[in-house]
PDB file of N, CA and C in Angstrom:
ATOM      1  N   MET A   1      54.305  65.336  56.179  1.00  0.00           N
ATOM      2  CA  MET A   1      53.527  64.385  54.421  1.00  0.00           C
ATOM      3  C   MET A   1      52.785  65.610  54.867  1.00  0.00           C
ATOM      4  N   ASN A   2      52.623  65.943  53.374  1.00  0.00           N
ATOM      5  CA  ASN A   2      51.488  66.916  52.646  1.00  0.00           C
ATOM      6  C   ASN A   2      50.668  66.328  52.478  1.00  0.00           C
ATOM      7  N   TRP A   3      49.146  66.439  52.914  1.00  0.00           N
ATOM      8  CA  TRP A   3      47.969  66.449  52.834  1.00  0.00           C
ATOM      9  C   TRP A   3      47.523  66.504  51.009  1.00  0.00           C
ATOM     10  N   LYS A   4      48.128  67.330  50.257  1.00  0.00           N
ATOM     11  CA  LYS A   4      47.890  67.385  48.948  1.00  0.00           C
ATOM     12  C   LYS A   4      48.182  66.521  48.555  1.00  0.00           C
ATOM     13  N   SER A   5      49.258  65.986  48.775  1.00  0.00           N
ATOM     14  CA  SER A   5      50.527  64.892  47.823  1.00  0.00           C
ATOM     15  C   SER A   5      49.525  63.570  48.155  1.00  0.00           C
ATOM     16  N   PHE A   6      49.404  63.490  49.273  1.00  0.00           N
ATOM     17  CA  PHE A   6      48.914  62.248  50.023  1.00  0.00           C
ATOM     18  C   PHE A   6      47.468  62.247  49.413  1.00  0.00           C
ATOM     19  N   ILE A   7      46.878  62.643  49.371  1.00  0.00           N
ATOM     20  CA  ILE A   7      45.646  62.686  48.145  1.00  0.00           C
ATOM     21  C   ILE A   7      44.921  62.573  46.915  1.00  0.00           C
ATOM     22  N   LEU A   8      46.364  63.185  46.445  1.00  0.00           N
ATOM     23  CA  LEU A   8      46.523  63.634  45.272  1.00  0.00           C
ATOM     24  C   LEU A   8      47.481  61.516  44.737  1.00  0.00           C
ATOM     25  N   GLY A   9      48.193  60.929  46.103  1.00  0.00           N
ATOM     26  CA  GLY A   9      48.904  59.658  45.504  1.00  0.00           C
ATOM     27  C   GLY A   9      47.201  58.614  45.850  1.00  0.00           C
ATOM     28  N   ALA A  10      46.652  59.027  46.821  1.00  0.00           N
ATOM     29  CA  ALA A  10      45.430  58.099  46.924  1.00  0.00           C
ATOM     30  C   ALA A  10      44.478  58.026  46.094  1.00  0.00           C
ATOM     31  N   ALA A  11      43.968  58.822  45.306  1.00  0.00           N
ATOM     32  CA  ALA A  11      43.504  59.053  43.736  1.00  0.00           C
ATOM     33  C   ALA A  11      44.058  58.564  42.468  1.00  0.00           C
ATOM     34  N   ALA A  12      44.830  58.677  42.358  1.00  0.00           N
ATOM     35  CA  ALA A  12      46.099  58.307  41.858  1.00  0.00           C
ATOM     36  C   ALA A  12      46.100  56.358  42.094  1.00  0.00           C
ATOM     37  N   GLY A  13      45.685  56.127  42.980  1.00  0.00           N
ATOM     38  CA  GLY A  13      46.255  54.749  42.944  1.00  0.00           C
ATOM     39  C   GLY A  13      44.193  54.064  42.806  1.00  0.00           C
ATOM     40  N   ILE A  14      43.362  55.178  43.750  1.00  0.00           N
ATOM     41  CA  ILE A  14      42.083  55.022  43.211  1.00  0.00           C
ATOM     42  C   ILE A  14      41.811  54.287  41.855  1.00  0.00           C
ATOM     43  N   ILE A  15      42.506  55.487  40.896  1.00  0.00           N
ATOM     44  CA  ILE A  15      41.917  55.677  39.730  1.00  0.00           C
ATOM     45  C   ILE A  15      42.771  54.452  38.650  1.00  0.00           C
ATOM     46  N   GLY A  16      44.225  53.968  38.984  1.00  0.00           N
ATOM     47  CA  GLY A  16      44.592  53.220  38.688  1.00  0.00           C
ATOM     48  C   GLY A  16      44.369  51.563  39.018  1.00  0.00           C
ATOM     49  N   GLY A  17      43.536  51.604  39.872  1.00  0.00           N
ATOM     50  CA  GLY A  17      43.370  50.389  40.496  1.00  0.00           C
ATOM     51  C   GLY A  17      41.695  49.665  39.803  1.00  0.00           C
ATOM     52  N   TYR A  18      41.321  51.057  39.614  1.00  0.00           N
ATOM     53  CA  TYR A  18      40.112  51.193  38.963  1.00  0.00           C
ATOM     54  C   TYR A  18      40.342  49.929  37.362  1.00  0.00           C
ATOM     55  N   ALA A  19      40.901  51.046  37.044  1.00  0.00           N
ATOM     56  CA  ALA A  19      41.697  50.462  35.666  1.00  0.00           C
ATOM     57  C   ALA A  19      41.708  49.201  35.328  1.00  0.00           C
ATOM     58  N   VAL A  20      42.932  48.929  36.089  1.00  0.00           N
ATOM     59  CA  VAL A  20      43.677  47.122  36.256  1.00  0.00           C
ATOM     60  C   VAL A  20      42.290  46.573  36.011  1.00  0.00           C
ATOM     61  N   HIS A  21      41.249  46.628  37.025  1.00  0.00           N
ATOM     62  CA  HIS A  21      39.681  45.814  37.032  1.00  0.00           C
ATOM     63  C   HIS A  21      39.065  45.387  35.852  1.00  0.00           C
ATOM     64  N   GLU A  22      38.870  46.907  35.466  1.00  0.00           N
ATOM     65  CA  GLU A  22      38.006  47.135  34.446  1.00  0.00           C
ATOM     66  C   GLU A  22      39.251  45.522  32.917  1.00  0.00           C
ATOM     67  N   VAL A  23      39.713  46.379  33.066  1.00  0.00           N
ATOM     68  CA  VAL A  23      41.154  45.306  32.120  1.00  0.00           C
ATOM     69  C   VAL A  23      40.945  44.008  31.719  1.00  0.00           C
ATOM     70  N   LEU A  24      41.748  43.308  33.117  1.00  0.00           N
ATOM     71  CA  LEU A  24      42.076  42.451  33.281  1.00  0.00           C
ATOM     72  C   LEU A  24      40.014  42.227  33.328  1.00  0.00           C
ATOM     73  N   ASN A  25      39.091  42.319  33.998  1.00  0.00           N
ATOM     74  CA  ASN A  25      37.729  41.616  33.627  1.00  0.00           C
ATOM     75  C   ASN A  25      37.208  41.833  31.950  1.00  0.00           C
ATOM     76  N   ASN A  26      37.681  42.124  31.718  1.00  0.00           N
ATOM     77  CA  ASN A  26      37.092  42.336  30.612  1.00  0.00           C
ATOM     78  C   ASN A  26      38.156  40.838  29.660  1.00  0.00           C
ATOM     79  N   LYS A  27      39.172  41.556  30.052  1.00  0.00           N
ATOM     80  CA  LYS A  27      39.728  40.109  29.199  1.00  0.00           C
ATOM     81  C   LYS A  27      39.840  38.563  29.482  1.00  0.00           C
ATOM     82  N   LEU A  28      38.967  38.766  31.068  1.00  0.00           N
ATOM     83  CA  LEU A  28      39.331  36.920  31.013  1.00  0.00           C
ATOM     84  C   LEU A  28      37.701  36.276  30.083  1.00  0.00           C
ATOM     85  N   LYS A  29      37.010  37.193  29.861  1.00  0.00           N
ATOM     86  CA  LYS A  29      34.913  36.973  29.337  1.00  0.00           C
ATOM     87  C   LYS A  29      35.920  37.031  27.784  1.00  0.00           C
ATOM     88  N   VAL A  30      35.101  35.808  27.573  1.00  0.00           N
ATOM     89  CA  VAL A  30      35.193  35.630  26.018  1.00  0.00           C
ATOM     90  C   VAL A  30      34.006  36.833  25.043  1.00  0.00           C
ATOM     91  N   SER A  31      34.369  36.819  24.012  1.00  0.00           N
ATOM     92  CA  SER A  31      33.600  37.976  23.480  1.00  0.00           C
ATOM     93  C   SER A  31      32.347  37.240  22.403  1.00  0.00           C
ATOM     94  N   PRO A  32      30.511  37.711  23.412  1.00  0.00           N
ATOM     95  CA  PRO A  32      29.668  37.437  22.340  1.00  0.00           C
ATOM     96  C   PRO A  32      30.005  37.026  21.335  1.00  0.00           C
ATOM     97  N   GLU A  33      30.179  37.902  20.201  1.00  0.00           N
ATOM     98  CA  GLU A  33      30.587  37.150  18.714  1.00  0.00           C
ATOM     99  C   GLU A  33      31.339  36.293  18.484  1.00  0.00           C
ATOM    100  N   LYS A  34      31.732  35.666  19.541  1.00  0.00           N
ATOM    101  CA  LYS A  34      33.020  34.595  19.337  1.00  0.00           C
ATOM    102  C   LYS A  34      31.659  33.329  20.599  1.00  0.00           C
ATOM    103  N   VAL A  35      30.961  33.974  21.582  1.00  0.00           N
ATOM    104  CA  VAL A  35      30.340  33.006  22.214  1.00  0.00           C
ATOM    105  C   VAL A  35      29.440  32.459  20.859  1.00  0.00           C
ATOM    106  N   LEU A  36      28.443  33.378  20.063  1.00  0.00           N
ATOM    107  CA  LEU A  36      27.823  33.175  19.062  1.00  0.00           C
ATOM    108  C   LEU A  36      27.898  32.251  18.198  1.00  0.00           C
ATOM    109  N   GLU A  37      29.683  32.457  17.721  1.00  0.00           N
ATOM    110  CA  GLU A  37      29.928  31.853  16.111  1.00  0.00           C
ATOM    111  C   GLU A  37      30.010  30.505  17.222  1.00  0.00           C
ATOM    112  N   GLN A  38      30.201  29.960  17.855  1.00  0.00           N
ATOM    113  CA  GLN A  38      30.774  28.577  18.475  1.00  0.00           C
ATOM    114  C   GLN A  38      29.324  28.147  18.660  1.00  0.00           C
ATOM    115  N   VAL A  39      29.059  28.569  19.049  1.00  0.00           N
ATOM    116  CA  VAL A  39      27.183  28.049  19.333  1.00  0.00           C
ATOM    117  C   VAL A  39      26.625  28.113  18.174  1.00  0.00           C
ATOM    118  N   LYS A  40      26.680  28.737  16.854  1.00  0.00           N
ATOM    119  CA  LYS A  40      26.261  28.511  15.534  1.00  0.00           C
ATOM    120  C   LYS A  40      26.728  27.638  14.664  1.00  0.00           C
ATOM    121  N   ASN A  41      28.488  27.187  15.431  1.00  0.00           N
ATOM    122  CA  ASN A  41      28.797  26.117  14.556  1.00  0.00           C
ATOM    123  C   ASN A  41      28.299  24.886  14.822  1.00  0.00           C
ATOM    124  N   GLN A  42      27.697  24.474  16.931  1.00  0.00           N
ATOM    125  CA  GLN A  42      28.116  23.738  16.857  1.00  0.00           C
ATOM    126  C   GLN A  42      25.929  23.514  16.215  1.00  0.00           C
ATOM    127  N   PHE A  43      24.952  25.000  15.856  1.00  0.00           N
ATOM    128  CA  PHE A  43      23.935  23.978  15.333  1.00  0.00           C
ATOM    129  C   PHE A  43      24.301  23.685  14.052  1.00  0.00           C
ATOM    130  N   LYS A  44      25.195  24.543  13.571  1.00  0.00           N
ATOM    131  CA  LYS A  44      25.179  23.816  12.162  1.00  0.00           C
ATOM    132  C   LYS A  44      25.850  22.882  11.602  1.00  0.00           C
ATOM    133  N   GLN A  45      26.349  21.580  13.149  1.00  0.00           N
ATOM    134  CA  GLN A  45      26.297  20.479  12.488  1.00  0.00           C
ATOM    135  C   GLN A  45      24.862  20.239  12.218  1.00  0.00           C
ATOM    136  N   ASN A  46      23.682  20.086  12.435  1.00  0.00           N
ATOM    137  CA  ASN A  46      22.395  18.920  12.679  1.00  0.00           C
ATOM    138  C   ASN A  46      21.879  19.719  11.386  1.00  0.00           C
ATOM    139  N   GLY A  47      22.023  20.740  10.496  1.00  0.00           N
ATOM    140  CA  GLY A  47      21.744  21.524   9.628  1.00  0.00           C
ATOM    141  C   GLY A  47      21.879  23.015   9.395  1.00  0.00           C
ATOM    142  N   PRO A  48      21.211  23.686   8.281  1.00  0.00           N
ATOM    143  CA  PRO A  48      21.736  25.230   8.416  1.00  0.00           C
ATOM    144  C   PRO A  48      20.729  25.670   9.280  1.00  0.00           C
ATOM    145  N   ILE A  49      21.432  27.003   9.389  1.00  0.00           N
ATOM    146  CA  ILE A  49      20.413  27.808  10.557  1.00  0.00           C
ATOM    147  C   ILE A  49      20.223  29.035   9.680  1.00  0.00           C
ATOM    148  N   SER A  50      19.225  29.620  10.670  1.00  0.00           N
ATOM    149  CA  SER A  50      18.235  30.859   9.042  1.00  0.00           C
ATOM    150  C   SER A  50      18.671  32.241  10.052  1.00  0.00           C
ATOM    151  N   GLY A  51      18.716  32.235  11.288  1.00  0.00           N
ATOM    152  CA  GLY A  51      18.598  33.089  11.957  1.00  0.00           C
ATOM    153  C   GLY A  51      19.421  33.288  13.297  1.00  0.00           C
ATOM    154  N   SER A  52      20.284  34.097  14.021  1.00  0.00           N
ATOM    155  CA  SER A  52      21.104  33.618  15.285  1.00  0.00           C
ATOM    156  C   SER A  52      21.027  35.394  15.815  1.00  0.00           C
ATOM    157  N   TRP A  53      20.787  35.614  16.868  1.00  0.00           N
ATOM    158  CA  TRP A  53      20.666  36.602  18.295  1.00  0.00           C
ATOM    159  C   TRP A  53      22.178  36.340  18.970  1.00  0.00           C
ATOM    160  N   ILE A  54      22.341  37.340  19.890  1.00  0.00           N
ATOM    161  CA  ILE A  54      22.797  37.887  21.400  1.00  0.00           C
ATOM    162  C   ILE A  54      23.044  38.538  22.088  1.00  0.00           C
ATOM    163  N   HIS A  55      22.292  38.991  23.086  1.00  0.00           N
ATOM    164  CA  HIS A  55      22.158  39.374  23.764  1.00  0.00           C
ATOM    165  C   HIS A  55      24.120  40.245  24.373  1.00  0.00           C
ATOM    166  N   MET A  56      24.899  41.615  24.206  1.00  0.00           N
ATOM    167  CA  MET A  56      25.644  41.626  23.678  1.00  0.00           C
ATOM    168  C   MET A  56      26.431  41.938  25.796  1.00  0.00           C
ATOM    169  N   GLU A  57      25.751  41.841  26.621  1.00  0.00           N
ATOM    170  CA  GLU A  57      26.211  42.495  27.623  1.00  0.00           C
ATOM    171  C   GLU A  57      26.040  41.100  28.528  1.00  0.00           C
ATOM    172  N   ALA A  58      26.628  40.488  29.610  1.00  0.00           N
ATOM    173  CA  ALA A  58      26.550  39.316  30.095  1.00  0.00           C
ATOM    174  C   ALA A  58      25.994  40.153  31.667  1.00  0.00           C
ATOM    175  N   GLU A  59      25.105  39.097  32.045  1.00  0.00           N
ATOM    176  CA  GLU A  59      24.353  39.147  33.126  1.00  0.00           C
ATOM    177  C   GLU A  59      24.089  38.088  34.074  1.00  0.00           C
ATOM    178  N   PRO A  60      24.247  38.597  35.113  1.00  0.00           N
ATOM    179  CA  PRO A  60      24.300  36.841  35.535  1.00  0.00           C
ATOM    180  C   PRO A  60      23.208  35.311  36.540  1.00  0.00           C
ATOM    181  N   TYR A  61      23.582  34.170  36.216  1.00  0.00           N
ATOM    182  CA  TYR A  61      22.804  33.049  36.394  1.00  0.00           C
ATOM    183  C   TYR A  61      23.585  32.456  37.295  1.00  0.00           C
ATOM    184  N   GLU A  62      22.504  31.262  37.685  1.00  0.00           N
ATOM    185  CA  GLU A  62      22.934  29.900  39.007  1.00  0.00           C
ATOM    186  C   GLU A  62      22.046  28.934  37.896  1.00  0.00           C
ATOM    187  N   LYS A  63      22.391  27.858  38.250  1.00  0.00           N
ATOM    188  CA  LYS A  63      21.808  26.877  37.926  1.00  0.00           C
ATOM    189  C   LYS A  63      23.145  25.955  39.121  1.00  0.00           C
ATOM    190  N   HIS A  64      21.951  24.926  39.474  1.00  0.00           N
ATOM    191  CA  HIS A  64      22.201  24.294  39.992  1.00  0.00           C
ATOM    192  C   HIS A  64      23.326  24.324  41.329  1.00  0.00           C
ATOM    193  N   GLN A  65      23.041  26.383  41.807  1.00  0.00           N
ATOM    194  CA  GLN A  65      23.565  26.615  42.894  1.00  0.00           C
ATOM    195  C   GLN A  65      25.059  26.978  42.838  1.00  0.00           C
ATOM    196  N   ILE A  66      25.133  26.989  41.116  1.00  0.00           N
ATOM    197  CA  ILE A  66      26.603  27.872  40.941  1.00  0.00           C
ATOM    198  C   ILE A  66      26.243  28.480  40.441  1.00  0.00           C
ATOM    199  N   HIS A  67      27.200  29.947  40.583  1.00  0.00           N
ATOM    200  CA  HIS A  67      26.406  31.592  39.710  1.00  0.00           C
ATOM    201  C   HIS A  67      27.532  31.153  38.616  1.00  0.00           C
ATOM    202  N   TYR A  68      26.975  32.206  37.818  1.00  0.00           N
ATOM    203  CA  TYR A  68      27.360  32.492  36.732  1.00  0.00           C
ATOM    204  C   TYR A  68      27.932  33.711  35.890  1.00  0.00           C
ATOM    205  N   LYS A  69      28.414  34.381  35.301  1.00  0.00           N
ATOM    206  CA  LYS A  69      28.098  35.477  34.148  1.00  0.00           C
ATOM    207  C   LYS A  69      27.958  34.863  33.054  1.00  0.00           C
ATOM    208  N   VAL A  70      26.557  35.137  32.204  1.00  0.00           N
ATOM    209  CA  VAL A  70      26.257  34.284  30.947  1.00  0.00           C
ATOM    210  C   VAL A  70      25.610  35.185  29.925  1.00  0.00           C
ATOM    211  N   TYR A  71      25.711  34.663  28.476  1.00  0.00           N
ATOM    212  CA  TYR A  71      25.163  35.714  27.316  1.00  0.00           C
ATOM    213  C   TYR A  71      24.227  35.108  26.974  1.00  0.00           C
ATOM    214  N   LYS A  72      22.959  35.858  26.607  1.00  0.00           N
ATOM    215  CA  LYS A  72      21.921  34.543  26.566  1.00  0.00           C
ATOM    216  C   LYS A  72      21.726  35.276  24.814  1.00  0.00           C
ATOM    217  N   GLY A  73      21.067  34.331  24.464  1.00  0.00           N
ATOM    218  CA  GLY A  73      20.767  34.253  22.732  1.00  0.00           C
ATOM    219  C   GLY A  73      19.919  33.591  22.200  1.00  0.00           C
ATOM    220  N   GLY A  74      19.819  33.307  20.968  1.00  0.00           N
ATOM    221  CA  GLY A  74      19.190  32.287  20.309  1.00  0.00           C
ATOM    222  C   GLY A  74      19.551  32.307  18.439  1.00  0.00           C
ATOM    223  N   ILE A  75      18.663  30.977  18.269  1.00  0.00           N
ATOM    224  CA  ILE A  75      18.886  30.580  17.213  1.00  0.00           C
ATOM    225  C   ILE A  75      18.031  29.522  16.295  1.00  0.00           C
ATOM    226  N   SER A  76      17.466  30.238  15.430  1.00  0.00           N
ATOM    227  CA  SER A  76      16.343  30.119  14.263  1.00  0.00           C
ATOM    228  C   SER A  76      16.884  29.246  13.465  1.00  0.00           C
ATOM    229  N   LYS A  77      15.752  27.877  12.827  1.00  0.00           N
ATOM    230  CA  LYS A  77      16.733  26.608  12.256  1.00  0.00           C
ATOM    231  C   LYS A  77      15.391  25.846  11.331  1.00  0.00           C
ATOM    232  N   ASN A  78      15.427  26.259  10.341  1.00  0.00           N
ATOM    233  CA  ASN A  78      14.454  25.464   9.297  1.00  0.00           C
ATOM    234  C   ASN A  78      14.632  23.941   9.266  1.00  0.00           C
ATOM    235  N   THR A  79      13.492  22.955  10.160  1.00  0.00           N
ATOM    236  CA  THR A  79      13.446  22.082   9.780  1.00  0.00           C
ATOM    237  C   THR A  79      12.588  21.000   9.264  1.00  0.00           C
ATOM    238  N   ASN A  80      12.757  20.322   7.925  1.00  0.00           N
ATOM    239  CA  ASN A  80      11.693  19.893   7.180  1.00  0.00           C
ATOM    240  C   ASN A  80      10.548  21.117   7.290  1.00  0.00           C
ATOM    241  N   GLY A  81      11.078  22.336   6.700  1.00  0.00           N
ATOM    242  CA  GLY A  81       9.820  22.934   6.112  1.00  0.00           C
ATOM    243  C   GLY A  81       9.143  24.051   7.089  1.00  0.00           C
ATOM    244  N   SER A  82      10.198  23.835   8.286  1.00  0.00           N
ATOM    245  CA  SER A  82       8.879  24.564   9.795  1.00  0.00           C
ATOM    246  C   SER A  82       9.713  25.183  10.816  1.00  0.00           C
ATOM    247  N   ASN A  83       9.882  25.899  10.454  1.00  0.00           N
ATOM    248  CA  ASN A  83      11.327  26.855  11.124  1.00  0.00           C
ATOM    249  C   ASN A  83      11.361  27.048  13.152  1.00  0.00           C
ATOM    250  N   GLU A  84      11.953  26.447  13.922  1.00  0.00           N
ATOM    251  CA  GLU A  84      12.070  26.258  14.882  1.00  0.00           C
ATOM    252  C   GLU A  84      13.090  27.307  15.304  1.00  0.00           C
ATOM    253  N   GLN A  85      13.062  27.364  16.793  1.00  0.00           N
ATOM    254  CA  GLN A  85      13.793  28.752  17.658  1.00  0.00           C
ATOM    255  C   GLN A  85      14.105  27.899  18.718  1.00  0.00           C
ATOM    256  N   PHE A  86      15.669  28.532  18.759  1.00  0.00           N
ATOM    257  CA  PHE A  86      15.947  27.814  20.496  1.00  0.00           C
ATOM    258  C   PHE A  86      16.143  29.106  21.554  1.00  0.00           C
ATOM    259  N   GLU A  87      16.642  29.425  22.889  1.00  0.00           N
ATOM    260  CA  GLU A  87      17.067  30.213  23.372  1.00  0.00           C
ATOM    261  C   GLU A  87      18.911  28.756  23.815  1.00  0.00           C
ATOM    262  N   PHE A  88      19.667  30.107  24.136  1.00  0.00           N
ATOM    263  CA  PHE A  88      20.725  29.682  24.568  1.00  0.00           C
ATOM    264  C   PHE A  88      21.328  30.519  25.969  1.00  0.00           C
ATOM    265  N   ILE A  89      22.170  29.955  26.356  1.00  0.00           N
ATOM    266  CA  ILE A  89      22.779  31.137  27.885  1.00  0.00           C
ATOM    267  C   ILE A  89      24.066  30.410  27.820  1.00  0.00           C
ATOM    268  N   ALA A  90      25.288  30.402  27.863  1.00  0.00           N
ATOM    269  CA  ALA A  90      26.368  30.527  26.885  1.00  0.00           C
ATOM    270  C   ALA A  90      27.417  30.985  28.728  1.00  0.00           C
ATOM    271  N   ASP A  91      28.233  30.595  29.416  1.00  0.00           N
ATOM    272  CA  ASP A  91      29.130  31.536  29.963  1.00  0.00           C
ATOM    273  C   ASP A  91      30.040  31.807  29.265  1.00  0.00           C
ATOM    274  N   ALA A  92      30.067  33.001  30.068  1.00  0.00           N
ATOM    275  CA  ALA A  92      31.007  34.362  30.126  1.00  0.00           C
ATOM    276  C   ALA A  92      32.458  34.165  29.903  1.00  0.00           C
ATOM    277  N   GLN A  93      32.777  33.245  30.541  1.00  0.00           N
ATOM    278  CA  GLN A  93      33.941  33.564  30.824  1.00  0.00           C
ATOM    279  C   GLN A  93      35.106  32.600  29.718  1.00  0.00           C
ATOM    280  N   THR A  94      34.118  31.043  29.146  1.00  0.00           N
ATOM    281  CA  THR A  94      34.311  30.044  28.919  1.00  0.00           C
ATOM    282  C   THR A  94      33.820  29.537  27.124  1.00  0.00           C
ATOM    283  N   GLY A  95      32.695  30.692  27.097  1.00  0.00           N
ATOM    284  CA  GLY A  95      31.902  30.607  26.357  1.00  0.00           C
ATOM    285  C   GLY A  95      31.249  28.836  25.481  1.00  0.00           C
ATOM    286  N   THR A  96      31.144  28.341  27.311  1.00  0.00           N
ATOM    287  CA  THR A  96      30.390  26.671  26.896  1.00  0.00           C
ATOM    288  C   THR A  96      29.125  27.206  27.431  1.00  0.00           C
ATOM    289  N   LEU A  97      28.511  26.515  26.548  1.00  0.00           N
ATOM    290  CA  LEU A  97      26.147  26.145  26.639  1.00  0.00           C
ATOM    291  C   LEU A  97      26.295  25.497  27.971  1.00  0.00           C
ATOM    292  N   LEU A  98      25.623  26.316  28.591  1.00  0.00           N
ATOM    293  CA  LEU A  98      25.017  25.982  30.010  1.00  0.00           C
ATOM    294  C   LEU A  98      23.950  25.199  29.506  1.00  0.00           C
ATOM    295  N   ASP A  99      22.987  26.262  29.284  1.00  0.00           N
ATOM    296  CA  ASP A  99      21.580  25.393  28.888  1.00  0.00           C
ATOM    297  C   ASP A  99      20.660  25.935  27.090  1.00  0.00           C
ATOM    298  N   ILE A 100      20.139  25.117  26.566  1.00  0.00           N
ATOM    299  CA  ILE A 100      19.366  25.408  25.154  1.00  0.00           C
ATOM    300  C   ILE A 100      18.387  25.032  26.003  1.00  0.00           C
ATOM    301  N   ARG A 101      17.389  26.002  24.914  1.00  0.00           N
ATOM    302  CA  ARG A 101      15.325  25.877  25.687  1.00  0.00           C
ATOM    303  C   ARG A 101      15.200  25.810  24.135  1.00  0.00           C
ATOM    304  N   SER A 102      14.330  25.191  23.291  1.00  0.00           N
ATOM    305  CA  SER A 102      13.480  25.296  22.115  1.00  0.00           C
ATOM    306  C   SER A 102      12.325  26.224  22.835  1.00  0.00           C
ATOM    307  N   LEU A 103      11.544  27.216  21.730  1.00  0.00           N
ATOM    308  CA  LEU A 103      10.945  27.690  22.493  1.00  0.00           C
ATOM    309  C   LEU A 103       9.194  26.717  21.973  1.00  0.00           C
ATOM    310  N   SER A 104       9.991  25.870  21.435  1.00  0.00           N
ATOM    311  CA  SER A 104       7.478  25.282  21.683  1.00  0.00           C
ATOM    312  C   SER A 104       8.046  23.393  22.444  1.00  0.00           C
ATOM    313  N   ASP A 105       9.293  23.664  22.675  1.00  0.00           N
ATOM    314  CA  ASP A 105       8.841  22.319  24.016  1.00  0.00           C
ATOM    315  C   ASP A 105       9.927  23.196  25.218  1.00  0.00           C
ATOM    316  N   GLU A 106       9.944  21.894  25.874  1.00  0.00           N
ATOM    317  CA  GLU A 106      10.813  21.391  27.262  1.00  0.00           C
ATOM    318  C   GLU A 106      12.732  21.753  27.439  1.00  0.00           C
ATOM    319  N   LEU A 107      13.205  22.263  28.225  1.00  0.00           N
ATOM    320  CA  LEU A 107      14.809  22.094  28.410  1.00  0.00           C
ATOM    321  C   LEU A 107      15.278  21.077  28.085  1.00  0.00           C
ATOM    322  N   ILE A 108      15.823  21.266  27.103  1.00  0.00           N
ATOM    323  CA  ILE A 108      16.879  20.009  26.390  1.00  0.00           C
ATOM    324  C   ILE A 108      18.052  19.527  27.309  1.00  0.00           C
ATOM    325  N   SER A 109      18.729  21.189  27.237  1.00  0.00           N
ATOM    326  CA  SER A 109      19.823  19.993  28.280  1.00  0.00           C
ATOM    327  C   SER A 109      19.797  21.335  29.132  1.00  0.00           C
TER     328      SER A 109
END
């Protein structure tokens, strides 16, 4: 067997495997824009929101000894003339809210 052919085949296999891994990894995540839209829709049920943001890159998070990849973001609401701000943590795989924290209060959920 020719070593050049073997090395070329191995390199092609590694590159192909990496490409498939990246494609599958990206398809399994919910986009941060979609997560933010879902969170905004949930907050809008209790009145209008005045602003929102989301960190576009998923990061590791642990809750009750379970590891997640999450998006972190925030929502601002104007309630009775005062501005309330909340931070949220959402699962990057499903978009499910894991935590919501008021910046003026302790953990809500």
